[in-house]
Amino acid sequence: METVLEMQNVCKTFYGDGVEIHANDNVNFSLKQGEIHALLGENGAGKSTLVNNLFRRPDSGTILLRGKEVELSNPIAALRHGLAIARQDLSKSLIERHTVAENILSISEGFFLSLSRIEREITSALNKYELGDIDPKTKIWKLSGGEKQRVEILKALITDPEIIILDEPTSMLTPPEIVNLFRLLNSLRSQGKSIIIITHHLEEAINYCDRITVMRHGEVVATLETEKEKNAWASEEEGIRHLATLMVGKEVLYELARKKMEPGKLTAEIQGLFATNDMGDTVVNGVSLQLKENQILGIAGISGNGQQELVEAMLHWRKVDSGKVLIHGKKIDDVSIVQDITGKSIREIRDLGIAYIPEDRRKALILDLSIRENLILNSYRKSGGLFIDQKSIVNVTEELISIFKIKTPSALSSVRSLSGGNRQKVVVARETTLAPPEGRKLILIAENPTFGLDVGTTQFVREELLRLREEGAAIMLISSDLTEVLALSDRIAVMYKGKIMGILNSQEATREKVGLMMGGSTLQEAIE
Amino acid sequence: MKIANYELIFQKRTFSITGFRAIAYRILFVIFGLMTVGFIFLLNGINPLDLFFLSNRSMLRIILILLPHTFVSFIPLLCIAIGLAIPFKARIDNIGAEGQFIMGMLAATWTAMEFPDLPSIVLIPLMFLNGFILGAIWALPVVFFRAKGGFQGADVVVSFLMVFPALYLMQYLVSGPWRDPATGFAFSKILPESAQIPGIPIEIYVPFLDATWNFDPVHISIFLVLIIALVTYYYLFRTEEGIPKTKIGYEINVTGKNPLAGRMAGISFFKVILISMIISGGLAGIAGVAEIAGNKLRLTVNSAGYGFTAIVVAYLGGLNPIGIIFSALFFAALISGGTAINLTGLPVSALDMFSGIILFYVLLSEFFFRYTIKWRRS
């Protein structure tokens, strides 16, 4: 079959605060006429960046349409060449205050525009593609998540493009709607259209797509022909497992010496927690968990399944809709007490000895202040009164810098001048040395603590977590890196769409079981 | 950004510029500013070198002759700018110090008229206290709208808009209830003697200028203001081994550089902005009291605009009280040097242009403190 679209050696780099993120690193990708091509990968693997390169100029690399080199420098140019996209982030792609018709008007060309003509076209297109009933005169904000997504898909189809790109089109659709969508894509394929679909759902890729390209860390890992592979796989499960391994990757790890330890006392408890994300959708759906001393509780799951919101709700960063977060423990007089920290201020919560290593480094570091000022962010208010105990702070920070081997000429250099690994060491040094109130052990919440770190620092951070566990800390490790969760955790809770699918012991947790549960299987199904 | 074949790249500096290099940079940018102003004067047929330094009526000479006058403007400028540096450091843009300054003047006048029989030793501190309170109250709306509202720019908008009620209130009081029936103008009565802050009774003859410096107009509030500057510096700004003396000083630093991380660590944004705005508004109020009771002695319909000039002063001083002492002196000198511009026959507004251009260059230098710029052929 003819190749309609080819991307050769495409590179795109984003510049953050002193770091370069190679979102696409010499990516080669091809799309054939009349195929559905799935693009798989974890969050941040570079899938959306890759397709976005068709609507803006990449840093380098060539784009061939039917063998001819083209320059697609803006969305209009792409549209003229017969490319259309349904984007992932609907809040950016659709204008909430405008109607459906006005949103679609934005991609139509010509000097005289007739809204009523577009409304008629929308109605007929909705019928043709069986995308359900949506009144073109409704404002976008009145639509449900699924309806918005269907409008976005319609926006891609209505120009009758040759190449259709769908960036996570099924995230808000119900199962029957998903079946409908793929039926529609099938019929478009038989008309000779070519389709790229980005998805997290591996079974969609296996069941409906002709070829699958897997990306990881900005590079293409593999491109598979589904039909060929299906013969090699014994079952759909094995296929999912194969793809998951390709997506996550098997990193070579040093041996981590995880000593056998009996779980200690219960120190924190989450009871039936519900919370919503910024868009108002419930993304933490009745989560109950227990944290015990001397134990690492791993939260596995593809990122974006409510992990972030769960942590934010625990720390009172996000409103708790219902449910409780309880802290167990004794005060100095040795009486057991249970404190409900739901709704307390962040300061009160942190003063109970709850340390936090956020995934987003902006939440943890003040880049323009010195390393010393960053290290004392928790401890500066330990001394009473209005003043800071300068002398003891100088000693403590010098000690931390040498213990944690933060490479810097001086404690007074700004954190901005440090490398990514050393920046994370500053956070780890500060949070792991947070002093809990007397009689309590540390509770540490670590969100993807090794994300984006080099091998050495990754190892360092992991060993630090294990050392804390031996000292009695209760650790909640949220990570989308399955290898990390399996290597470190005593118990593993798998989160999928805001729910805990099940909790496994480290002995019974295998990559396969956890992987299946990350894709939505219950514990029972995974064991079978 | 692309210009023709070249690409401009703005990059954040990894190392901040501090110490003498920072001072040198600021002086350099002031010189650029003076050169730009000079160029505009040149277009108007006036030799800037003559105007600045050389002639008998040069700005430099007039500034030196009017040195006591310079100190009079120095007092409110310094006091307001010190107050502004605190919220500025926490990235709260209080651009409405003028309103808080006016409220201080009103508080002074009201207190003096209400309690004329109190002895000076009680009355004057009471005026300062009331000035501080009223100035701080005038700054409070900024706190609530910025901390509790959803709009990030509320500090700029609200603080600026609060200037006008203060201004019109003053105009109403001066032309209505507080008007001095003895004059035909919209003036309030002259403050009772007990409410007047004494001057420094020193006269010096300066031979090389052939002029006499009479320091009598320089009221002793100058010592109060200098003490405020030093105390603020010691407790909020000075760092020892990189650590400020007080917790609030540290919290202001953190909030200014990354409020998100501060919030995550349990620093209350509301508390930081509340404290910094109370100090800021209060110090502007104190400046207003000093201006009325030490210099003007009566309210008029105009305020001197020190509240706006102080914004530039605070930035040129590098948001550091020690630097601000010098930049306040510089701007106070510019104000008295403005007389020289008037003598050239240019309109009075030329002076506004002068400080406007200097402000522009000061803000530009702030940009260069944070970024480097590179060219690249694309």
Short mmCIF file of N, CA and C in Angstrom, two decimals, chain A residues 64 101 175 405 423 435 445:
data_model
loop_
_atom_site.label_atom_id
_atom_site.label_comp_id
_atom_site.label_asym_id
_atom_site.label_seq_id
_atom_site.Cartn_x
_atom_site.Cartn_y
_atom_site.Cartn_z
N LEU A 64 7.07 14.26 4.63
CA LEU A 64 6.73 13.95 3.25
C LEU A 64 5.26 13.58 3.16
N ALA A 101 -21.43 25.36 16.46
CA ALA A 101 -21.26 25.85 15.10
C ALA A 101 -20.15 26.90 15.03
N PRO A 175 -18.26 2.98 26.78
CA PRO A 175 -17.92 1.84 25.94
C PRO A 175 -18.74 1.72 24.66
N LYS A 405 25.45 14.60 49.30
CA LYS A 405 26.40 14.78 48.19
C LYS A 405 25.83 15.67 47.09
N ARG A 423 19.20 19.03 41.90
CA ARG A 423 18.00 19.74 42.35
C ARG A 423 17.11 18.77 43.12
N ALA A 435 11.42 16.73 60.52
CA ALA A 435 11.33 16.13 61.85
C ALA A 435 9.88 16.02 62.27
N ILE A 445 5.16 11.14 51.38
CA ILE A 445 4.42 10.94 50.13
C ILE A 445 5.35 11.32 49.00
#
